[in-house]
Each structure stands twice: as C-alpha cells, then as structure tokens.
Coordinates of C-alpha atoms in Angstrom, one line a residue:
M1 CA 64.3 181.3 42.3
H2 CA 65.0 180.3 46.2
C3 CA 62.1 178.0 44.8
I4 CA 62.6 177.5 41.0
F5 CA 66.5 176.0 42.6
L6 CA 64.4 173.6 46.5
Y7 CA 62.5 171.8 43.8
G8 CA 65.3 170.7 41.2
Q9 CA 64.5 172.9 38.2
N10 CA 68.4 172.4 37.8
P11 CA 70.2 168.8 38.3
S12 CA 73.3 169.4 39.4
V13 CA 71.5 170.2 42.5
G14 CA 68.9 166.7 42.6
I15 CA 72.5 164.6 42.3
L16 CA 73.9 167.0 44.7
N17 CA 71.6 166.0 46.9
Y18 CA 70.7 162.0 46.4
D19 CA 74.1 161.7 47.2
I20 CA 73.7 163.0 51.0
M21 CA 71.0 160.3 51.3
A22 CA 73.0 157.8 50.6
R23 CA 76.2 158.2 52.3
F24 CA 73.9 159.0 56.1
R25 CA 71.7 155.4 54.9
R26 CA 76.0 154.1 54.8
R27 CA 76.7 156.0 58.3
T28 CA 73.8 155.0 60.0
C29 CA 73.9 150.9 58.5
I30 CA 77.6 150.5 60.3
I31 CA 76.8 152.0 63.6
L32 CA 73.7 149.8 63.8
L33 CA 76.1 147.0 62.2
L34 CA 79.1 147.8 64.7
F35 CA 76.4 147.9 68.2
I36 CA 75.5 144.2 67.1
L37 CA 78.0 143.3 67.7
F38 CA 78.5 145.0 70.5
I39 CA 76.3 143.3 71.9
C40 CA 77.4 140.0 71.1
S41 CA 80.3 139.8 72.0
I42 CA 78.8 140.8 74.5
M43 CA 76.5 138.2 75.0
M44 CA 79.9 135.6 74.3
A45 CA 81.4 137.5 77.3
L46 CA 78.4 136.3 79.7
K47 CA 78.0 133.1 78.2
T48 CA 82.0 132.2 79.0
L49 CA 81.4 133.2 82.1
R50 CA 78.9 129.8 82.7
P51 CA 80.7 127.1 83.6
D52 CA 81.0 124.4 80.7
R53 CA 79.0 120.9 82.1
A54 CA 76.2 124.1 83.9
G55 CA 73.4 123.1 82.0
F56 CA 70.0 125.9 82.0
G57 CA 68.7 127.3 84.2
D58 CA 70.9 127.9 88.0
P59 CA 74.6 127.6 86.4
F60 CA 76.8 124.8 88.6
G61 CA 73.6 123.2 90.4
L62 CA 72.8 125.3 92.3
G63 CA 69.7 123.4 94.7
L64 CA 72.3 121.0 95.6
L65 CA 74.3 123.4 97.6
P66 CA 72.2 125.0 99.9
E67 CA 74.8 126.9 101.5
L68 CA 75.6 128.3 97.5
Q69 CA 71.7 128.9 97.2
Q70 CA 71.2 131.0 100.4
R71 CA 74.1 133.6 98.4
T72 CA 72.0 134.0 95.0
V73 CA 68.6 134.5 96.5
L74 CA 70.5 137.6 97.9
L75 CA 72.2 138.6 94.5
D76 CA 69.4 138.1 93.0
S77 CA 66.8 140.4 96.2
K78 CA 69.6 143.6 95.1
Q79 CA 69.2 142.9 91.3
N80 CA 68.7 146.7 89.8
S81 CA 66.0 147.4 87.3
L82 CA 66.0 146.4 83.5
N83 CA 67.8 149.4 82.9
R84 CA 71.3 148.6 84.5
A85 CA 75.0 148.6 82.7
Q86 CA 75.7 146.1 80.2
G87 CA 78.3 146.1 81.9
D88 CA 77.0 145.6 86.0
T89 CA 75.8 142.3 84.5
V90 CA 78.9 141.8 83.7
T91 CA 80.6 142.2 87.2
R92 CA 77.5 140.7 88.7
A93 CA 77.6 137.4 86.7
S94 CA 80.9 137.4 87.3
N95 CA 81.2 138.1 91.2
L96 CA 78.2 135.3 91.0
H97 CA 80.5 132.3 89.1
S98 CA 83.4 133.6 91.5
I99 CA 81.1 132.8 94.4
A100 CA 80.4 128.9 92.6
V101 CA 84.4 127.9 92.7
N102 CA 85.0 129.3 96.0
T103 CA 81.7 127.4 98.0
M104 CA 82.0 124.1 95.4
K105 CA 86.1 123.9 96.6
A106 CA 85.0 125.1 100.1
S107 CA 82.8 122.0 100.2
M108 CA 84.8 119.9 97.9
S109 CA 88.5 120.4 99.8
S110 CA 87.4 117.6 103.0
V111 CA 87.1 115.0 100.8
R112 CA 89.7 115.8 97.7
K113 CA 92.6 115.3 100.6
L114 CA 90.8 112.7 102.1
E115 CA 91.0 111.1 98.8
E116 CA 93.8 112.2 98.1
E117 CA 95.8 110.1 100.1
L118 CA 94.4 107.6 100.7
S119 CA 93.7 104.1 97.3
S120 CA 91.2 102.4 96.3
P121 CA 90.9 99.4 97.7
N122 CA 91.6 96.0 96.3
Y123 CA 89.7 93.7 97.8
N124 CA 92.7 90.9 95.7
F125 CA 95.0 91.4 98.6
H126 CA 93.9 90.8 102.1
I127 CA 95.3 92.0 105.2
F128 CA 95.4 89.6 108.7
Y129 CA 94.3 92.2 111.9
Y130 CA 94.3 91.8 115.0
T131 CA 92.7 93.4 117.7
W132 CA 94.6 92.0 121.1
Y133 CA 96.0 94.0 122.7
G134 CA 94.9 96.5 125.5
N135 CA 95.8 99.4 128.0
P136 CA 95.3 100.7 131.1
Q137 CA 93.0 103.2 130.0
F138 CA 90.6 101.4 128.0
D139 CA 91.2 97.7 129.6
G140 CA 92.0 98.7 132.3
K141 CA 95.8 96.7 132.2
Y142 CA 98.3 95.9 129.6
I143 CA 97.0 92.9 127.3
H144 CA 99.5 91.1 125.0
W145 CA 102.2 93.6 125.3
N146 CA 103.1 92.6 128.7
H147 CA 103.7 89.1 126.7
P148 CA 105.9 86.2 128.6
L149 CA 108.7 85.8 127.8
L150 CA 107.8 81.8 125.5
P151 CA 110.9 79.0 127.2
H152 CA 111.8 76.8 124.5
W153 CA 110.9 73.1 124.8
D154 CA 114.1 71.8 125.4
P155 CA 114.6 72.5 129.1
K156 CA 118.9 72.6 129.0
I157 CA 118.1 75.4 126.3
A158 CA 115.1 77.2 128.3
N159 CA 118.0 77.5 130.5
N160 CA 120.5 80.1 128.7
Y161 CA 117.9 82.2 127.5
P162 CA 115.8 84.5 130.3
K163 CA 112.6 84.3 131.6
G164 CA 109.3 86.7 132.8
R165 CA 107.3 89.5 131.1
H166 CA 107.6 92.3 129.5
N167 CA 106.9 95.8 131.3
P168 CA 105.0 98.3 128.8
P169 CA 104.9 101.0 127.7
E170 CA 108.3 101.2 127.7
D171 CA 109.5 97.6 127.4
I172 CA 107.1 95.7 125.7
G173 CA 106.7 91.9 123.7
A174 CA 108.2 93.5 120.4
N175 CA 111.0 94.1 118.3
F176 CA 109.3 96.9 117.1
Y177 CA 107.5 100.1 118.3
P178 CA 103.6 101.1 117.5
E179 CA 103.7 105.2 116.5
L180 CA 100.0 104.7 118.8
G181 CA 102.6 103.6 121.6
S182 CA 100.9 100.8 123.2
Y183 CA 97.7 100.6 122.8
S184 CA 94.0 99.5 122.9
S185 CA 92.1 97.4 120.2
K186 CA 89.4 99.3 121.7
D187 CA 90.6 102.5 121.6
P188 CA 87.9 104.3 118.4
T189 CA 90.8 106.8 117.3
V190 CA 93.2 104.2 117.3
I191 CA 90.4 101.9 115.2
E192 CA 90.6 104.5 112.7
A193 CA 94.4 105.6 112.6
H194 CA 94.4 101.2 111.8
M195 CA 91.5 101.8 109.2
K196 CA 93.2 104.9 107.1
Q197 CA 96.8 102.8 107.2
M198 CA 95.4 100.0 105.7
R199 CA 92.6 101.6 103.0
S200 CA 96.0 104.0 102.1
A201 CA 98.0 101.4 101.3
S202 CA 95.0 99.9 99.1
T203 CA 94.6 96.9 100.9
G204 CA 90.4 95.8 100.7
V205 CA 89.8 93.2 102.7
I206 CA 90.8 92.7 106.8
V207 CA 91.6 88.6 108.1
L208 CA 90.6 89.8 111.6
S209 CA 91.4 87.2 114.0
W210 CA 89.3 86.3 115.6
Y211 CA 88.1 83.1 118.6
P212 CA 83.9 82.8 119.1
P213 CA 81.9 85.2 122.5
G214 CA 83.7 84.0 125.7
M215 CA 87.4 82.7 124.8
A216 CA 90.8 83.9 123.9
D217 CA 93.9 82.9 123.0
E218 CA 96.4 82.1 126.0
N219 CA 97.8 85.8 127.0
G220 CA 94.6 87.8 125.3
E221 CA 91.1 88.1 126.5
P222 CA 87.5 87.9 124.4
T223 CA 87.3 90.3 121.5
D224 CA 83.8 88.9 119.9
N225 CA 82.6 92.5 121.5
L226 CA 85.1 94.4 118.8
V227 CA 83.5 92.6 115.6
P228 CA 80.5 95.0 115.6
I229 CA 82.9 98.4 115.1
I230 CA 85.8 96.6 113.0
L231 CA 83.0 96.2 110.6
D232 CA 81.8 100.2 111.0
Y233 CA 84.6 102.0 110.6
A234 CA 86.1 99.3 108.4
H235 CA 82.8 100.1 106.3
R236 CA 83.6 103.6 106.2
Y237 CA 87.8 103.0 104.3
N238 CA 84.9 101.7 102.2
L239 CA 87.1 97.6 103.6
K240 CA 85.0 94.2 103.8
V241 CA 85.6 92.3 106.9
T242 CA 86.6 88.1 107.1
F243 CA 87.7 86.3 110.1
H244 CA 90.7 84.1 110.4
I245 CA 89.7 81.5 113.0
E246 CA 91.9 80.8 115.5
P247 CA 92.7 77.0 117.0
Y248 CA 90.7 77.5 119.9
K249 CA 89.4 74.9 123.3
D250 CA 87.0 72.5 121.2
R251 CA 87.9 72.7 117.7
D252 CA 85.8 70.4 115.4
D253 CA 83.3 69.8 113.3
R254 CA 80.3 70.8 115.6
S255 CA 81.0 73.5 116.8
M256 CA 83.1 75.6 113.8
Y257 CA 79.1 75.0 111.7
H258 CA 78.4 76.4 115.7
N259 CA 79.8 79.1 115.3
V260 CA 80.0 80.0 111.4
K261 CA 76.8 80.0 111.8
Y262 CA 77.2 83.1 114.1
I263 CA 79.4 84.9 112.3
I264 CA 77.1 84.7 109.8
D265 CA 73.6 85.2 111.3
K266 CA 75.0 88.3 113.5
Y267 CA 77.1 89.9 111.2
G268 CA 76.8 89.0 107.7
S269 CA 73.8 91.9 106.8
H270 CA 76.8 94.4 108.0
P271 CA 78.0 95.7 104.3
G272 CA 81.2 96.0 105.8
F273 CA 81.0 91.9 105.8
Y274 CA 83.5 90.2 102.4
R275 CA 82.4 88.0 100.0
H276 CA 83.8 86.2 97.2
K277 CA 82.4 85.6 93.8
T278 CA 83.3 82.6 92.6
S279 CA 84.0 81.8 89.5
T280 CA 80.7 80.5 89.2
G281 CA 79.1 84.0 90.3
R282 CA 77.5 83.1 93.6
L283 CA 78.5 85.7 97.1
L284 CA 80.2 83.5 99.7
P285 CA 81.8 83.8 102.5
M286 CA 85.2 83.1 104.1
F287 CA 87.1 81.4 105.6
Y288 CA 90.3 81.2 106.6
V289 CA 91.4 78.8 109.5
Y290 CA 94.3 78.7 110.9
D291 CA 96.0 75.7 111.8
S292 CA 93.6 73.3 110.0
Y293 CA 96.3 70.9 110.1
V294 CA 95.9 69.9 113.5
T295 CA 92.7 67.8 113.2
I296 CA 92.1 65.3 110.7
P297 CA 90.6 65.7 107.7
E298 CA 87.5 63.5 108.0
I299 CA 85.8 65.5 111.1
W300 CA 87.3 68.5 109.0
A301 CA 85.3 66.5 105.8
N302 CA 82.4 66.3 107.6
L303 CA 81.5 69.7 108.2
L304 CA 83.5 70.6 104.6
T305 CA 82.1 68.4 101.8
V306 CA 78.8 67.2 100.4
S307 CA 77.6 64.0 102.1
G308 CA 80.0 65.2 105.1
S309 CA 77.7 64.5 108.8
Q310 CA 77.8 68.2 109.5
S311 CA 77.5 69.4 105.9
I312 CA 77.5 73.0 105.7
R313 CA 77.6 72.3 101.9
N314 CA 74.7 73.7 99.8
T315 CA 73.1 75.7 103.3
P316 CA 72.7 79.1 104.2
Y317 CA 75.8 78.8 106.1
D318 CA 78.1 78.1 103.5
A319 CA 81.5 79.3 102.4
L320 CA 84.5 79.7 101.1
F321 CA 87.5 77.5 103.7
I322 CA 90.9 78.7 103.2
A323 CA 93.5 75.8 104.9
L324 CA 97.4 76.1 106.6
L325 CA 99.7 74.8 104.6
V326 CA 102.7 74.2 106.4
E327 CA 104.5 71.2 105.0
E328 CA 103.5 69.4 101.6
R329 CA 101.9 67.0 102.1
H330 CA 99.4 69.1 103.9
K331 CA 97.9 69.2 100.2
H332 CA 96.4 66.2 100.1
D333 CA 93.9 66.6 103.6
I334 CA 93.3 70.0 102.4
H335 CA 92.1 68.4 99.5
R336 CA 90.2 65.6 101.0
S337 CA 89.0 68.0 103.6
G338 CA 86.7 69.5 101.3
F339 CA 88.8 72.8 101.9
D340 CA 88.0 75.2 99.0
G341 CA 92.1 77.0 99.8
M342 CA 94.8 77.3 101.0
Y343 CA 97.8 80.3 102.2
T344 CA 100.7 79.5 103.5
Y345 CA 100.6 82.7 106.0
F346 CA 104.3 82.5 107.5
A347 CA 106.7 86.1 106.2
T348 CA 109.3 83.7 107.2
N349 CA 110.9 81.9 103.1
G350 CA 112.6 79.0 104.2
F351 CA 110.3 78.1 107.6
S352 CA 108.7 75.7 106.5
Y353 CA 107.1 74.4 102.7
G354 CA 104.7 76.4 102.3
S355 CA 105.9 79.7 103.4
S356 CA 108.7 79.4 100.7
H357 CA 108.5 81.3 97.9
H358 CA 110.0 78.5 95.3
N359 CA 107.6 76.0 96.3
W360 CA 104.8 78.4 95.5
A361 CA 104.5 78.2 92.1
S362 CA 104.8 74.0 91.8
L363 CA 101.5 74.9 95.1
K364 CA 99.6 76.8 91.9
A365 CA 99.3 74.1 90.2
F366 CA 98.2 71.5 92.3
C367 CA 94.9 74.4 93.6
D368 CA 94.3 74.8 89.2
S369 CA 94.1 70.8 88.9
N370 CA 92.6 70.9 91.6
N371 CA 89.8 73.4 91.7
L372 CA 91.3 75.2 94.8
M373 CA 92.1 78.7 95.8
F374 CA 95.7 78.6 96.2
I375 CA 96.9 82.6 97.9
P376 CA 99.7 83.2 99.1
S377 CA 101.1 84.9 102.8
V378 CA 103.6 87.9 102.5
G379 CA 105.0 89.4 104.7
P380 CA 108.1 92.1 105.3
G381 CA 110.3 90.3 107.5
Y382 CA 110.0 88.7 110.9
I383 CA 111.9 88.8 114.0
D384 CA 109.6 87.1 117.5
T385 CA 113.8 87.3 119.3
S386 CA 111.4 89.9 122.0
I387 CA 108.9 86.9 123.1
R388 CA 111.6 83.2 121.9
P389 CA 114.5 85.1 122.2
W390 CA 116.6 81.5 121.5
N391 CA 114.4 81.7 117.7
N392 CA 116.7 84.0 116.4
H393 CA 118.4 81.5 114.1
N394 CA 114.2 82.5 112.4
T395 CA 114.8 86.5 112.0
R396 CA 113.9 87.4 108.1
N397 CA 116.2 90.8 108.1
R398 CA 114.0 92.9 106.5
V399 CA 117.2 94.6 103.8
N400 CA 114.9 97.8 104.0
G401 CA 112.0 96.8 102.2
K402 CA 114.1 94.2 99.7
Y403 CA 112.2 91.6 101.3
Y404 CA 108.9 91.9 100.7
E405 CA 109.2 93.2 97.8
T406 CA 110.7 90.2 96.8
A407 CA 108.2 88.0 98.3
F408 CA 105.4 90.0 96.6
S409 CA 107.6 89.3 92.6
A410 CA 107.5 85.9 93.5
A411 CA 103.5 85.1 94.8
L412 CA 103.4 87.6 91.1
L413 CA 104.9 85.2 89.7
V414 CA 102.1 82.5 90.5
R415 CA 99.3 84.5 89.6
P416 CA 97.0 84.3 92.3
E417 CA 93.9 85.5 92.9
I418 CA 94.2 87.0 96.3
I419 CA 97.9 87.5 97.9
S420 CA 97.1 87.7 101.7
I421 CA 99.9 89.7 104.1
T422 CA 101.3 88.8 107.1
S423 CA 100.4 91.1 109.0
F424 CA 99.0 94.6 109.8
N425 CA 100.0 94.1 113.4
E426 CA 101.6 91.3 115.1
W427 CA 104.3 93.1 116.2
H428 CA 104.8 90.3 118.0
E429 CA 106.6 88.5 115.2
G430 CA 108.1 91.7 113.7
T431 CA 105.7 90.8 110.3
Q432 CA 103.2 94.5 110.9
I433 CA 103.8 96.6 108.0
E434 CA 101.9 98.9 110.2
K435 CA 103.6 102.1 111.0
A436 CA 107.0 101.6 113.7
V437 CA 108.9 105.5 115.5
P438 CA 112.3 104.9 116.7
K439 CA 112.2 104.1 120.8
R440 CA 114.7 103.6 123.4
T441 CA 115.5 103.1 126.2
G442 CA 117.4 102.2 129.2
Q443 CA 117.5 98.8 128.9
V444 CA 115.9 98.7 124.8
V445 CA 116.8 99.8 122.3
Y446 CA 114.2 99.1 119.5
L447 CA 114.5 97.6 116.0
D448 CA 113.0 101.8 113.3
Y449 CA 111.8 101.6 110.1
K450 CA 114.6 104.0 109.0
P451 CA 116.8 105.4 106.5
H452 CA 112.8 105.7 105.5
K453 CA 109.4 106.7 107.2
P454 CA 107.4 105.4 109.6
N455 CA 104.5 104.6 106.5
V456 CA 107.4 102.4 104.2
Y457 CA 105.7 99.7 104.1
L458 CA 102.1 101.0 103.6
E459 CA 103.8 102.3 100.6
L460 CA 105.3 99.7 99.0
T461 CA 102.0 97.3 100.3
Q462 CA 99.4 99.6 97.9
K463 CA 103.5 100.3 95.5
W464 CA 102.4 96.6 94.6
S465 CA 98.7 96.2 95.5
E466 CA 98.7 99.3 92.1
K467 CA 101.5 96.4 90.2
Y468 CA 99.5 93.9 90.7
R469 CA 95.9 94.9 89.6
K470 CA 97.8 96.1 85.9
E471 CA 99.1 92.7 86.1
Q472 CA 95.6 91.5 86.8
E473 CA 93.9 93.0 83.7
Q474 CA 96.7 91.6 81.7
W475 CA 96.1 87.1 82.8
L476 CA 92.7 87.7 82.5
M477 CA 93.7 89.0 78.2

C-alpha cells in the first residue's frame, strides 16, 4: 500500500509533492539573488576606495612614487591565498588607499606650502633692485650702509647741517631699518630672502642696478660678478632679470654698444634673463637707462636709430631701450634719440614733471602717438634725510600705505603695458618695500611700518598686481 501511495496513485499526494519542490526552488533563487547582491555590494565598495582619477592598474600612479611603490611590493608579497575571506580584501584595499594618500601628502606638503605663500609672478610688474650693500662678514667692511652725509651745493645751507659718515650696524644710511639687518648683497641667504619677498609681492621682473665690470657708484664696489647668482636665484623663483644701466663714467654710444653686447653675450642665454614680447611678436631684451638725459639725443641716435653710425638696430644685440623722463621737454629728446619708451623712476609725486601723477595721462598719450612705451614708476613714499639732511621738503609720507595705493591707482588709470616699482631696496631714499622693523638706538629712532607688519608693502604690491591683472583683461577685451 505504501508503494501505491508513493508512486502517485492518489492525486492529492502528487500535488503536495509538487508544492514542496516549487517552494524549494523559490527559496534557492532568493538565496542566490541575495548572494549575487552581496558580491555586487562588495565590488562597489572596492570601487569607491579607488581614487577617482586613477586609471587601470596600480592606483594613484604608483610608479611615480618610488617610496610608495616599495610599500606596495611589500604588501603584495604578503598577499594571502585566493580563498581569503572577502572582508580581508576590503581591508587590504583600504590600507593601500590610506598609504597612497599619506605619501602624496608627505611628498607634496612642502610644494603646497611654497605655492600658498607665494603669488604667481606678474611679468608686467618691474621692480628696481640694488646689490651695492656690504658688511664685514662677506665684504671685509661695510659698503653703502656707512653712506656719507651729502652736503648741500650751497655752502651757506650746507653749514647748517651735520657732516660725516654713518657708523653701522646700529647707525646706517637710511631712515628705516631692514629686517635682515645691515646685510651684504653677496650673502646667498639674503639673495634668496629677497627673491622670495619679490615673488610674494607678485612682481615678475627684477630691474637690476648695473655698472660695467670694474665700475661702481662713488660709494660702492663693482657688482657685475653677482649677476650670475642673481640670475640663478631669480630663476628658482620664476622671476626674470633685466638691467638698469647706471650713468657710469664716459657712457656714450660706443660704450653702450659694447656693454649691451657684453650683457647679452654673457647672460642672455640664462633662463632667468628677461625678454619682452613686442606687439610684432619679437622677443627682445629690455634695458632701463638711468639719467639718460645727460647724454645729448644725437649721441643716442647713433646707437638707437637704424641709420646711426653705431646702430644696434636689427643686430643680434637689438633690444628695447627705456629712457628716464624727468622734465616735460625730455619726451621730445627721447623720441628723437630713438628710445623705445620712457619711465619716471622717482617715487616723489610732484618732485618732477615725470614723477607727478597728474602728468601721466598726457605722457601716455604722447607715447601712444609716437609708438613708445610709457612705464610709470610707483613707490611707497620717499625720505632721504639720513643722507641728505637738508632735503626734508621732498619727503613723501607713506600714510600707512595710502601714498603707495594712490600711486598705483594713478598708474592703472593710464592703462600702461608695464608698471615699474621704486623700489625693492633703495634704503637711502626710503623707497623700499623690503621688510623693515622697528629699531631704536642711543642716537637714532628709525621709522617703521607700524601699525602694520613688516611685509605690509609686499602685500599691497601683491594686491595691486592682482588688480592690474583683472583690469588688464578688461582693457584687452
């Protein structure tokens, strides 16, 4: 009877057996589906641990990071057998991701810190720089910090003022005191600090005061041998260097040709050497020529016009030559001489025609109509009574930075292609934007930048560099 019952002679028993099998199949399918979902969730979790930008293969470009690559090899050598639980795989992937992130942070931290501190260079902001300072540690004596007190040309006035020299390091030839002390321009740590400060101010081109080899100003020593190290450090900070040709003895068309050739031959191939892109697409060196007006236009024309007897035009030494404009009449001499543009240098609004802000619009118009560059010079103030005690009437108070910002505002109004800054470190005339600190000695109380920090003028320069960039974009639209 049992056999008859099992083989389905009874219909109700067959139906019961079919239901049991159907339920078993449904349960199996549900379990399988859940298992598949579990595997998929594990795979998605692994994918989220992978950096978004990683391609196939090793995540985060491990081949570019030797230290991380070594750690990865070490991890791979410890890989367990293929039947390791899925949870262990997730843990290993998570550890690898953490190592990658930590190593990237470690390798990039110093670069990020530097980039956060330093603004991008603005190659349309040119800043005058002096390397004539010396101290006993590097030069065997003080140079320029011990500047003499210059007498007035009228003996009657001169007799009312002190004479002699300054006595560093406590008594220096400046009304402000540098944060770096009475430094030497030869000190590599000073040079690097200067480059960092100029870069932090978002300037781009250093206009280096230059005398020919073996020559110097009357209070200094030759500095041409410093040019290579200045170029090297400037390039390290993505800055460029051009030259401010000082009025050396017997400067004329012949000696200028010789010295321009010397500079370009010796320094022109350095990546830190500045070349300006002209409107025609040419890349040319640029030379600022200080006190250019002391040489008559006919002599300059020999050098700077195509038909001149010493013409430098269309030769390998052709360049942009920028003349100093002091008086209004100089603009016609500059044009006649064959110069490519003019700058105003002095940071004393009202001192000369060229340095007076209200004249910049007419100078820019003259330059535009004669295919010349107009480069206004802005400065944070002016005070030279530490070396010219009788010159107090030309002092320009900084007004906690307002004087500097007024000058920048006036410069931007004329939409110049380049703005020059007087100066980074002309301490004798108090035009420096280099960091200065409060200082008091028994004899002297130095001026300072309070209530602001020592770097306030670097920060203001950076602010106006960014403003210039934004406004220039509008000019060119």
